[in-house]
Amino acid sequence: METLSFREDIHPSDWSDWRWQLGRSALRRDRLARILGEEAVAGPVWEDLLRQYPCRITPYYMSLLRPGDAGDPLARQVIPDPRELEGRSGEDPDPLDEEKHMPVAGLIRRYGNRCLLLAADRCALHCRHCNRKRLWRRPASGSRRPRLRRALEWIARTPAIREVILSGGDPLTRDDGELDWLLGSLRAIPHVEVLRLGSRVPVVLPMRITEDLCRILQQHRPLWLNTQFNHPLEITEESAAACDRILTRGIPVSSQSVLLKGVNDRYEVLRDLFQGLQSIAVRPYYLFQCDAVTGTGHFRTSPAAGLEIMERLWKNLSGLCLPRYVQDLPGEGGKILLHRAPVGMSPDP
Ligand SMILES: *Cc1c(COP(=O)(O)O)cnc(C)c1O
Ligand code: SF4
């Protein structure tokens, strides 16, 4: 079995090269067999699983996994699971109805004053709980620029839009020049006041956050970066340093975590996650109830379980570590607050 502590065998200049990391993140069945063992990935179900939902793990994130620990909360987020092929009632490949809310291709508008641009068609790593996993197999289109130009034109003629979120896919998988062009084009639209990047890259590919990239991002402020930390073990020296490089350029970093069964659905884990984020100056922004995406049922907790944890967090944590616990509803429903603090609570003794 291939060891996961392979980091020593890799040249440091390769390791710190984000393109090298990205180039090695797609894992076919034979690679997975060497990592997990042949029996673990045998059978036709694995062929189906990897065809439908391909596996991507950056070597960096792979080095954080703990082989032999069946309950490893990081492995659970990235190792494919045959239960992803089970559909449950109430599930939908697109539970937020994003496809029905695209005034132009690749631009989602579910709120009056902000919109979300699908600015990249790949991710550094595939989170098995992803709510856009329906898009993983979409072929990389050669016509990306024309599509983005049409989206930019739509934003330019829609003055109600004051904030644009770049998402995807992961926008930070695109190269510096493309990002500079896209952010600059948005900045040139007078009514677009604020830009936001939604990216898991600081957590799963921290070497992508180069000084060159940060210099470009700095030029396009006010810019917010929203990332996704789901477990305290993801707060490493590397990911903390990546966040710090962004923060020191005057770009606030926040995190939207997803409540995931077997990953972070315990008070102690979320307490350590949110306090850990505060200690690296990353603001916990949202805690999402896991959306009813087809094939993610094994990740979903009941809202009641989330509320119970939230109640204890609310009593005991600094306000700066407390995200809002929300559920996203289809279309214009938007995000609704699941937890509201009752009046007059006293802290745990
Ligand atoms: C979540 C989301 C937003 C942003 O919502 P905030 O509450 O401002 O974080 C905007 N557009 C779409 C399509 C979204 O899904
Ligand atoms: S980085 Fe975001 S879009 Fe990409 S797989 Fe993870 S959750 Fe989905």
XYZ file of C-alpha atoms and ligand atoms in Angstrom:
372
model
C 0.000 0.000 0.000
C 1.324 3.421 -0.882
C 2.262 5.373 2.183
C 0.609 8.715 2.764
C 3.706 10.151 4.420
C 5.200 10.524 0.957
C 6.058 14.157 1.440
C 9.703 13.467 2.267
C 10.221 11.935 -1.198
C 9.127 15.065 -3.027
C 11.415 17.901 -3.885
C 10.459 21.020 -1.871
C 10.382 23.152 -5.013
C 7.798 20.777 -6.511
C 5.803 20.652 -3.294
C 5.524 24.426 -3.074
C 4.565 24.743 -6.767
C 0.780 25.007 -7.005
C 0.733 23.822 -10.609
C 2.626 20.701 -9.607
C 0.063 20.091 -6.862
C -2.883 20.751 -9.175
C -1.448 18.505 -11.872
C -1.386 15.609 -9.411
C -4.760 16.047 -7.780
C -6.877 13.905 -10.151
C -6.857 10.352 -8.792
C -7.964 7.444 -10.931
C -8.890 4.038 -9.551
C -5.390 2.578 -9.826
C -3.879 5.398 -7.741
C -6.659 5.075 -5.183
C -6.077 1.317 -5.053
C -2.453 1.918 -4.138
C -3.459 4.348 -1.420
C -6.518 2.628 0.039
C -5.791 -0.993 -0.863
C -7.100 -2.964 -3.848
C -10.086 -4.451 -1.956
C -11.263 -1.045 -0.780
C -11.933 0.144 -4.322
C -12.874 -3.132 -6.054
C -16.070 -3.813 -7.944
C -18.191 -2.165 -10.619
C -19.659 0.293 -8.114
C -16.282 2.026 -7.929
C -16.154 2.373 -11.700
C -19.573 4.061 -11.607
C -18.671 6.183 -8.613
C -15.464 7.556 -10.101
C -17.076 8.092 -13.490
C -19.955 10.026 -12.005
C -18.023 11.872 -9.314
C -14.289 11.908 -10.076
C -11.803 12.006 -7.210
C -9.457 14.951 -6.769
C -7.179 15.418 -3.779
C -4.126 17.670 -3.792
C -0.922 16.009 -2.524
C -0.879 18.703 0.178
C -4.316 17.731 1.508
C -3.477 14.046 1.075
C -0.519 14.557 3.411
C -2.953 15.632 6.156
C -4.954 12.383 6.025
C -4.438 9.784 8.742
C -4.262 6.338 7.166
C -5.623 3.635 9.409
C -8.007 6.023 11.164
C -11.423 4.881 9.946
C -13.056 7.999 11.353
C -10.572 10.473 9.857
C -12.626 13.659 9.414
C -10.449 14.867 6.537
C -10.523 11.577 4.623
C -14.299 11.592 4.922
C -14.455 14.898 3.057
C -12.388 13.714 0.086
C -12.371 9.901 -0.296
C -15.212 8.751 -2.587
C -17.929 6.706 -0.892
C -20.301 4.333 -2.749
C -23.160 5.883 -0.747
C -22.817 8.877 -3.081
C -24.632 6.797 -5.698
C -27.676 6.388 -3.442
C -30.401 8.897 -4.114
C -32.729 9.670 -1.230
C -36.153 11.210 -1.401
C -36.114 14.982 -1.298
C -32.663 15.105 -2.871
C -31.885 16.908 -6.103
C -28.690 17.398 -8.137
C -29.416 21.141 -7.991
C -31.340 21.670 -4.739
C -30.951 25.466 -4.791
C -32.438 25.715 -8.302
C -29.346 27.509 -9.524
C -29.821 26.402 -13.131
C -33.222 28.116 -13.224
C -31.745 31.369 -11.939
C -29.235 32.151 -14.648
C -30.081 35.287 -16.616
C -27.010 34.441 -18.741
C -24.958 31.240 -18.869
C -22.759 30.767 -15.823
C -24.200 33.629 -13.770
C -26.541 32.856 -10.874
C -28.783 35.550 -9.467
C -30.868 34.641 -6.442
C -30.747 38.043 -4.740
C -31.533 41.479 -6.104
C -28.229 43.214 -5.404
C -25.631 40.446 -5.676
C -24.865 37.708 -8.122
C -22.563 34.733 -8.371
C -20.327 34.144 -11.350
C -19.136 30.625 -12.169
C -15.634 31.829 -12.880
C -13.813 28.509 -13.189
C -14.839 25.008 -14.139
C -12.521 23.047 -11.948
C -11.591 22.741 -8.304
C -8.259 21.924 -6.689
C -9.948 19.172 -4.720
C -13.380 17.579 -4.873
C -15.289 17.879 -1.598
C -17.610 14.883 -1.557
C -20.376 16.981 0.048
C -20.191 19.682 -2.658
C -23.505 21.231 -3.646
C -22.301 21.752 -7.222
C -20.979 18.255 -7.777
C -23.361 18.045 -10.732
C -20.840 20.274 -12.542
C -17.705 18.186 -11.907
C -17.952 16.296 -15.182
C -18.794 19.283 -17.306
C -16.113 19.399 -19.980
C -13.668 22.279 -19.738
C -15.005 24.666 -22.340
C -12.682 26.366 -24.764
C -15.146 29.216 -25.001
C -14.776 30.483 -21.453
C -13.764 34.043 -22.334
C -16.814 34.681 -24.560
C -19.089 33.266 -21.858
C -17.481 35.473 -19.206
C -17.715 38.479 -21.531
C -21.452 37.905 -21.888
C -21.778 37.667 -18.099
C -19.776 40.899 -17.688
C -22.045 42.622 -20.202
C -25.106 41.486 -18.262
C -23.658 42.833 -14.997
C -22.744 46.112 -16.689
C -26.341 46.643 -17.823
C -27.851 45.601 -14.463
C -27.231 48.518 -12.101
C -28.984 46.778 -9.187
C -25.922 44.529 -8.798
C -23.522 46.018 -6.254
C -21.632 42.852 -5.259
C -20.236 40.067 -7.426
C -19.107 36.733 -6.042
C -16.598 34.730 -8.044
C -17.152 31.052 -7.459
C -17.215 27.925 -9.539
C -15.428 25.629 -9.547
C -12.695 27.374 -7.664
C -11.706 30.747 -9.138
C -8.211 30.547 -7.630
C -7.400 27.550 -9.855
C -7.210 30.076 -12.697
C -3.918 31.741 -13.405
C -2.897 35.202 -12.271
C -3.408 36.866 -15.645
C -6.955 35.561 -16.071
C -7.903 36.592 -12.543
C -6.434 40.030 -13.003
C -8.422 40.459 -16.221
C -11.672 39.262 -14.674
C -11.389 41.262 -11.437
C -10.276 44.332 -13.387
C -13.211 44.025 -15.783
C -15.634 43.851 -12.857
C -13.922 46.795 -11.170
C -14.435 48.844 -14.317
C -18.224 48.583 -13.870
C -19.169 51.633 -11.790
C -22.073 50.113 -9.833
C -20.073 47.041 -8.741
C -18.871 48.209 -5.350
C -17.664 44.998 -3.779
C -16.026 41.817 -5.020
C -15.976 38.507 -3.253
C -13.996 35.352 -3.958
C -15.380 32.005 -2.864
C -12.426 29.633 -2.763
C -11.289 26.562 -0.853
C -7.763 27.055 -2.147
C -6.300 28.495 1.105
C -7.370 25.256 2.834
C -6.587 22.664 0.171
C -3.843 24.256 -1.955
C -2.263 26.961 0.218
C 0.821 27.257 -2.026
C -1.446 28.867 -4.652
C -1.570 31.981 -2.451
C 1.658 33.459 -3.796
C 2.881 36.995 -3.190
C 2.244 37.699 -6.898
C -1.377 36.619 -6.560
C -1.817 38.670 -3.380
C -0.447 41.752 -5.133
C -3.063 41.332 -7.857
C -5.885 40.770 -5.376
C -4.829 43.832 -3.393
C -5.309 46.001 -6.475
C -8.950 45.032 -6.749
C -10.116 45.873 -3.246
C -12.626 46.120 -1.666
C -12.405 42.389 -2.024
C -13.461 39.725 0.457
C -12.271 36.150 0.426
C -14.630 33.514 1.726
C -13.079 30.099 2.189
C -14.278 26.826 3.705
C -12.615 25.297 6.756
C -14.605 22.346 8.080
C -12.319 20.869 10.713
C -9.621 22.176 13.117
C -7.088 19.741 11.575
C -7.304 21.854 8.402
C -5.787 24.781 10.277
C -2.137 24.003 9.587
C 0.979 26.120 9.435
C 0.563 26.279 5.641
C -3.133 27.184 5.526
C -2.703 29.728 8.343
C 0.219 31.329 6.497
C -1.795 31.438 3.257
C -4.633 33.259 5.045
C -2.128 35.612 6.630
C -0.641 36.554 3.237
C -4.133 37.530 2.064
C -5.066 39.324 5.287
C -1.911 41.439 5.343
C -2.923 42.811 1.920
C -6.065 44.278 3.418
C -8.386 41.523 2.240
C -10.677 40.170 4.981
C -10.832 36.368 5.090
C -13.903 34.551 6.347
C -14.968 30.932 6.364
C -18.228 29.226 5.591
C -18.242 25.756 7.073
C -20.669 22.983 6.251
C -22.119 20.924 9.087
C -21.122 17.374 8.159
C -21.974 14.147 9.917
C -18.856 12.320 11.065
C -16.684 15.332 10.262
C -17.635 18.185 12.545
C -21.062 17.449 14.052
C -19.843 17.683 17.652
C -19.683 20.686 19.963
C -15.981 20.216 20.803
C -14.969 20.007 17.142
C -16.850 23.141 16.099
C -15.658 25.010 19.189
C -12.033 24.203 18.315
C -12.653 25.022 14.653
C -14.211 28.435 15.266
C -11.787 29.421 18.030
C -8.895 28.183 15.897
C -10.106 30.329 13.014
C -10.404 33.357 15.259
C -6.832 32.829 16.427
C -5.633 33.073 12.803
C -7.889 36.105 12.232
C -10.298 34.277 9.921
C -13.910 35.145 10.670
C -16.421 32.278 10.898
C -19.193 33.574 8.615
C -21.742 30.825 8.009
C -22.318 27.321 9.271
C -24.392 25.676 6.545
C -26.908 22.975 7.028
C -25.794 20.456 4.369
C -27.985 20.965 1.283
C -30.172 18.136 -0.020
C -27.797 17.383 -2.900
C -28.255 13.977 -4.509
C -25.820 11.511 -2.965
C -24.831 13.486 0.123
C -27.388 11.964 2.511
C -24.682 10.273 4.584
C -23.300 13.737 5.441
C -26.557 15.321 6.504
C -27.453 15.843 10.153
C -30.872 16.938 11.330
C -31.301 20.669 11.899
C -32.191 19.751 15.521
C -28.713 18.261 16.045
C -27.146 21.395 14.595
C -29.308 23.616 16.776
C -28.255 21.798 19.925
C -24.570 22.365 19.116
C -25.214 25.959 18.108
C -26.940 26.650 21.421
C -23.835 25.583 23.351
C -21.515 27.502 21.021
C -23.610 30.593 21.447
C -23.369 30.371 25.218
C -19.637 29.805 25.374
C -17.815 31.376 22.450
C -16.733 34.924 21.745
C -19.063 36.672 19.351
C -16.170 36.956 16.908
C -16.062 33.149 16.569
C -19.773 32.649 16.032
C -21.022 32.020 12.520
C -24.666 32.229 11.596
C -26.203 28.771 11.280
C -28.196 28.852 8.060
C -30.009 26.731 5.579
C -30.088 27.655 1.939
C -33.484 27.375 0.272
C -34.150 26.983 -3.463
C -34.069 30.016 -5.705
C -35.092 33.335 -4.187
C -35.726 31.621 -0.844
C -32.095 32.326 -0.052
C -30.366 31.627 3.210
C -32.519 31.507 6.297
C -31.343 31.665 9.911
C -31.805 28.363 11.711
C -30.486 29.505 15.059
C -31.480 32.626 16.898
C -30.226 33.221 20.408
C -32.991 33.339 22.999
C -33.082 36.340 25.279
C -31.367 36.075 28.662
C -29.165 33.003 28.275
C -26.483 32.466 30.880
C -23.133 30.764 30.155
C -22.443 27.143 31.080
C -20.962 26.986 34.611
C -25.043 32.513 -1.022
C -25.209 33.274 -2.235
C -24.949 34.647 -2.268
C -24.413 35.417 -1.081
O -25.204 35.442 0.050
P -24.681 36.173 1.345
O -25.735 35.929 2.343
O -24.477 37.607 0.992
O -23.374 35.544 1.736
C -25.181 35.318 -3.433
N -25.626 34.702 -4.542
C -25.886 33.378 -4.548
C -26.385 32.749 -5.796
C -25.669 32.621 -3.393
O -25.914 31.301 -3.424
S -14.142 23.619 -3.534
Fe -16.304 24.240 -3.427
S -17.091 23.957 -5.525
Fe -15.143 22.816 -5.358
S -15.728 20.733 -4.781
Fe -15.311 21.830 -2.867
S -17.325 22.627 -2.209
Fe -17.501 22.065 -4.395
